[in-house]
Short mmCIF file of C-alpha atoms and ligand atoms in Angstrom, two decimals:
data_model
loop_
_atom_site.label_atom_id
_atom_site.label_comp_id
_atom_site.label_asym_id
_atom_site.label_seq_id
_atom_site.Cartn_x
_atom_site.Cartn_y
_atom_site.Cartn_z
CA MET O 257 2.05 108.55 143.40
CA ASN O 258 4.45 107.00 145.95
CA LYS O 259 8.35 107.48 145.26
CA HIS O 260 10.39 103.91 145.66
CA PRO O 261 13.22 105.41 148.47
CA LEU O 262 15.79 103.91 145.62
CA VAL O 263 14.32 106.43 142.97
CA LYS O 264 15.56 109.55 143.25
CA GLU O 265 13.30 111.22 140.54
CA ILE O 266 10.53 109.84 138.04
CA ILE O 267 11.66 110.17 134.52
CA PHE O 268 8.79 108.88 132.35
CA THR O 269 4.80 108.65 135.18
CA ASN O 270 2.26 105.52 133.89
CA GLU O 271 0.10 108.11 132.86
CA GLN O 272 3.31 109.30 130.13
CA ILE O 273 3.73 105.54 129.64
CA THR O 274 0.89 104.44 128.12
CA THR O 275 -0.72 107.48 126.48
CA ARG O 276 2.96 106.90 124.89
CA THR O 277 2.72 103.06 124.16
CA LYS O 278 -0.47 103.19 122.41
CA ALA O 279 0.24 106.24 120.24
CA VAL O 280 3.16 104.14 119.03
CA ALA O 281 1.58 101.04 118.82
CA ALA O 282 -1.56 102.75 116.07
CA GLU O 283 1.85 104.09 114.01
CA ILE O 284 3.70 101.05 113.88
CA SER O 285 0.38 99.03 113.30
CA THR O 286 -0.70 101.85 109.62
CA PHE O 287 2.61 100.68 108.76
CA TYR O 288 1.87 97.07 108.41
CA GLU O 289 -1.04 97.86 107.16
CA GLN O 290 0.91 99.80 104.20
CA GLN O 291 2.71 97.23 104.38
CA THR O 292 0.39 93.85 104.08
CA THR O 293 0.90 93.30 100.11
CA GLU O 294 4.25 91.68 101.39
CA ILE O 295 3.49 90.21 104.70
CA LYS O 296 3.26 86.33 104.48
CA GLU O 297 0.17 85.28 105.44
CA HIS O 298 -0.70 88.80 106.57
CA THR O 299 0.74 87.75 110.16
CA VAL O 300 3.44 89.54 111.86
CA LEU O 301 5.92 88.60 115.00
CA ILE O 302 5.74 90.28 117.99
CA LEU O 303 8.32 88.75 119.77
CA GLY O 304 9.56 89.96 123.24
CA LEU O 305 12.93 89.86 125.63
CA LEU O 306 12.59 88.99 128.86
CA LYS O 307 12.05 89.55 130.70
CA GLY O 308 12.64 93.67 130.87
CA CYS O 309 9.69 93.99 127.79
CA VAL O 310 7.14 92.46 129.89
CA PRO O 311 5.10 95.75 131.32
CA PHE O 312 5.78 97.49 127.95
CA TYR O 313 4.96 94.15 125.45
CA ALA O 314 0.97 94.03 127.47
CA GLU O 315 0.54 97.91 127.29
CA PHE O 316 1.81 98.21 123.55
CA LEU O 317 -0.35 94.57 122.51
CA LYS O 318 -3.62 95.77 122.97
CA HIS O 319 -2.97 99.00 120.97
CA PHE O 320 -1.51 96.70 118.29
CA GLY O 321 -4.32 96.86 115.63
CA TYR O 322 -2.52 94.11 113.34
CA GLU O 323 -2.57 90.65 113.26
CA CYS O 324 -0.16 89.14 115.02
CA GLU O 325 1.52 86.13 116.67
CA THR O 326 3.37 86.18 119.85
CA ASP O 327 6.58 84.32 121.22
CA PHE O 328 9.75 85.65 123.53
CA MET O 329 13.03 85.05 124.24
CA VAL O 330 14.85 85.21 127.55
CA VAL O 331 18.63 86.22 126.70
CA SER O 332 21.34 86.46 129.75
CA SER O 333 22.51 89.69 129.86
CA TYR O 334 26.34 90.47 129.03
CA ARG O 335 25.36 93.25 132.17
CA GLY O 336 27.21 92.39 135.96
CA THR O 337 30.24 90.14 134.62
CA THR O 338 32.22 93.26 132.06
CA LYS O 339 30.11 95.35 130.57
CA THR O 340 31.36 94.95 127.03
CA SER O 341 33.28 91.27 126.42
CA GLY O 342 31.57 88.57 126.01
CA GLU O 343 28.47 87.87 123.99
CA PRO O 344 24.89 87.76 125.08
CA LYS O 345 23.40 83.95 125.50
CA ILE O 346 20.08 82.72 124.50
CA VAL O 347 18.48 80.85 127.29
CA LEU O 348 15.03 80.34 125.88
CA ASP O 349 14.84 80.51 122.67
CA VAL O 350 11.33 81.08 120.45
CA ASN O 351 8.48 78.46 119.65
CA THR O 352 7.74 79.53 116.19
CA THR O 353 9.31 78.99 112.91
CA LEU O 354 11.27 82.47 112.07
CA LYS O 355 11.56 81.45 108.02
CA ASP O 356 10.19 84.39 105.89
CA LYS O 357 8.73 86.02 109.36
CA ASP O 358 8.32 89.47 109.66
CA ILE O 359 9.64 90.64 113.17
CA LEU O 360 9.05 92.72 115.28
CA ILE O 361 10.96 92.64 118.32
CA VAL O 362 9.94 95.00 122.07
CA GLU O 363 12.76 95.46 124.12
CA ASP O 364 12.65 97.66 127.09
CA VAL O 365 15.54 99.63 126.68
CA ILE O 366 18.62 99.98 124.29
CA ASP O 367 21.47 100.98 125.69
CA SER O 368 24.89 99.97 123.85
CA GLY O 369 22.80 97.43 121.26
CA LEU O 370 24.74 94.29 122.34
CA THR O 371 21.80 92.71 123.15
CA LEU O 372 20.28 93.47 119.88
CA LYS O 373 22.91 93.62 117.75
CA TYR O 374 23.23 89.34 118.63
CA ILE O 375 19.78 88.79 118.20
CA LYS O 376 19.26 90.56 114.98
CA ALA O 377 21.42 88.38 113.05
CA TYR O 378 20.43 85.10 114.78
CA LEU O 379 16.65 85.79 113.33
CA ILE O 380 17.97 86.90 110.31
CA GLY O 381 20.40 83.33 110.15
CA LYS O 382 17.22 81.68 111.04
CA GLY O 383 15.30 82.83 107.49
CA ALA O 384 13.34 85.70 109.39
CA LYS O 385 11.96 87.75 106.47
CA THR O 386 12.17 91.62 108.01
CA VAL O 387 12.99 92.23 111.47
CA ARG O 388 12.05 95.54 113.44
CA ILE O 389 12.68 96.98 116.99
CA VAL O 390 10.73 99.10 119.35
CA THR O 391 11.87 100.13 122.45
CA LEU O 392 10.31 101.81 125.15
CA ILE O 393 13.66 103.48 125.42
CA ASP O 394 16.39 104.53 123.56
CA LYS O 395 19.27 105.98 125.71
CA ASN O 396 21.67 108.16 124.07
CA ASN O 397 24.59 105.72 124.69
CA PRO O 398 27.90 106.62 122.92
CA THR O 399 28.95 103.36 122.45
CA ARG O 400 26.51 102.49 120.55
CA VAL O 401 27.83 99.19 118.26
CA ALA O 402 27.25 100.63 114.43
CA GLY O 403 24.33 99.62 112.92
CA ILE O 404 22.05 98.80 115.33
CA GLN O 405 18.78 101.34 115.88
CA ALA O 406 14.79 101.68 116.90
CA ASP O 407 12.78 101.51 113.97
CA TRP O 408 10.17 103.18 117.29
CA SER O 409 10.97 104.58 120.06
CA CYS O 410 8.77 106.04 122.74
CA PHE O 411 11.19 107.66 124.88
CA LYS O 412 14.63 109.33 124.12
CA MET O 413 16.93 109.96 127.10
CA GLU O 414 20.79 110.61 127.92
CA ASP O 415 22.89 107.69 129.05
CA GLU O 416 21.60 107.00 132.84
CA PHE O 417 20.79 104.11 134.50
CA ILE O 418 16.76 103.92 135.20
CA LEU O 419 14.67 101.26 136.75
CA GLY O 420 10.87 100.26 137.18
CA PHE O 421 8.01 99.63 134.74
CA GLY O 422 9.79 96.06 133.50
CA LEU O 423 13.78 97.46 134.37
CA ASP O 424 15.29 96.22 137.06
CA TYR O 425 17.65 96.66 139.98
CA GLN O 426 19.43 93.89 141.39
CA GLU O 427 16.05 91.95 139.34
CA ARG O 428 14.12 93.82 142.02
CA LEU O 429 12.22 97.06 141.61
CA ARG O 430 10.29 95.83 137.88
CA ASN O 431 6.63 96.00 139.23
CA LEU O 432 7.10 99.82 139.52
CA PRO O 433 4.49 101.42 137.62
CA TYR O 434 6.88 104.43 136.31
CA ILE O 435 9.97 104.56 135.71
CA GLY O 436 12.99 106.83 137.87
CA THR O 437 16.58 107.52 138.28
CA ILE O 438 18.29 105.65 141.32
CA ASP O 439 18.87 107.03 144.03
CA GLU O 440 22.93 106.24 144.68
CA GLU O 441 23.73 107.71 147.93
CA GLN O 442 20.15 105.48 149.28
CA ALA O 443 21.71 102.37 146.60
CA LYS O 444 25.13 102.92 148.28
CA ASN O 445 24.44 101.07 151.99
CA TRP O 446 21.18 99.88 150.80
CA LYS O 447 19.37 96.29 152.29
CA TRP O 448 16.84 94.92 151.18
P1 IMP E 226 22.05 96.74 125.78
O1 IMP E 226 23.48 97.36 126.79
O2 IMP E 226 22.06 97.10 124.79
O3 IMP E 226 22.44 95.55 125.16
O4 IMP E 226 21.42 96.84 127.14
C1 IMP E 226 20.89 95.00 127.33
C2 IMP E 226 20.37 95.29 128.12
O5 IMP E 226 19.87 95.95 129.78
C3 IMP E 226 18.09 96.61 128.01
O6 IMP E 226 17.81 94.95 127.21
C4 IMP E 226 18.13 96.10 129.62
O7 IMP E 226 17.54 94.73 129.85
C5 IMP E 226 19.87 96.26 130.32
N1 IMP E 226 19.86 97.65 130.66
C6 IMP E 226 20.10 98.74 129.68
N2 IMP E 226 20.10 99.66 130.20
C7 IMP E 226 19.52 99.75 132.18
C8 IMP E 226 18.99 100.46 132.74
O8 IMP E 226 19.50 101.49 132.73
N3 IMP E 226 18.39 99.86 133.79
C9 IMP E 226 18.19 98.38 133.64
N4 IMP E 226 18.30 97.16 133.36
C10 IMP E 226 19.13 98.36 131.94
MG1 MG E 227 16.64 93.90 127.80
#
């Protein structure tokens, strides 16, 4: 596979991502089937956090076997401004009622956990019955906020900047079919 010049190393290939996503989707489907008597109208709301979730969401959905509805939110990132201060903002809200819903958030990566902490509180505030999280990447960030963990993750890794398969560098490269680390040297003088 051709590597983009800004990528130092491919850490998860497209094939690895597909295989792992399929397994995780099967596991989660089984989980909800086992819970089915408690689930309102036997449907789970699969909630994608745009834009990073897009490729993972599509792959996940194809292999999710329990009945579901789909919706999305756009949450503005605190990134690129100050790293920890300032809370995320909802730029685009869901179009569905959240009362008593069993929600599965689909996220590209959990890093500090600030985005998910905010979203989870928001959904519970709107009356959601359960809020669970599946993430493609679970980063081992020592400053992760308390109480925020993925219920399921495809891959765990150390705290390092990554791009591709939905994850952007300067709003680009979300279309790379793999996940890679960034080549800092190339990035220093990079012109698009
Ligand atoms: P948080 O720090 O857990 O709140 O992560 C917030 C968001 O930042 C994630 O949903 C991603 O969209 C983005 N993000 C976190 N780590 C990376 C990365 O390594 N590359 C690109 N985007 C990232
Ligand atoms: Mg995200």
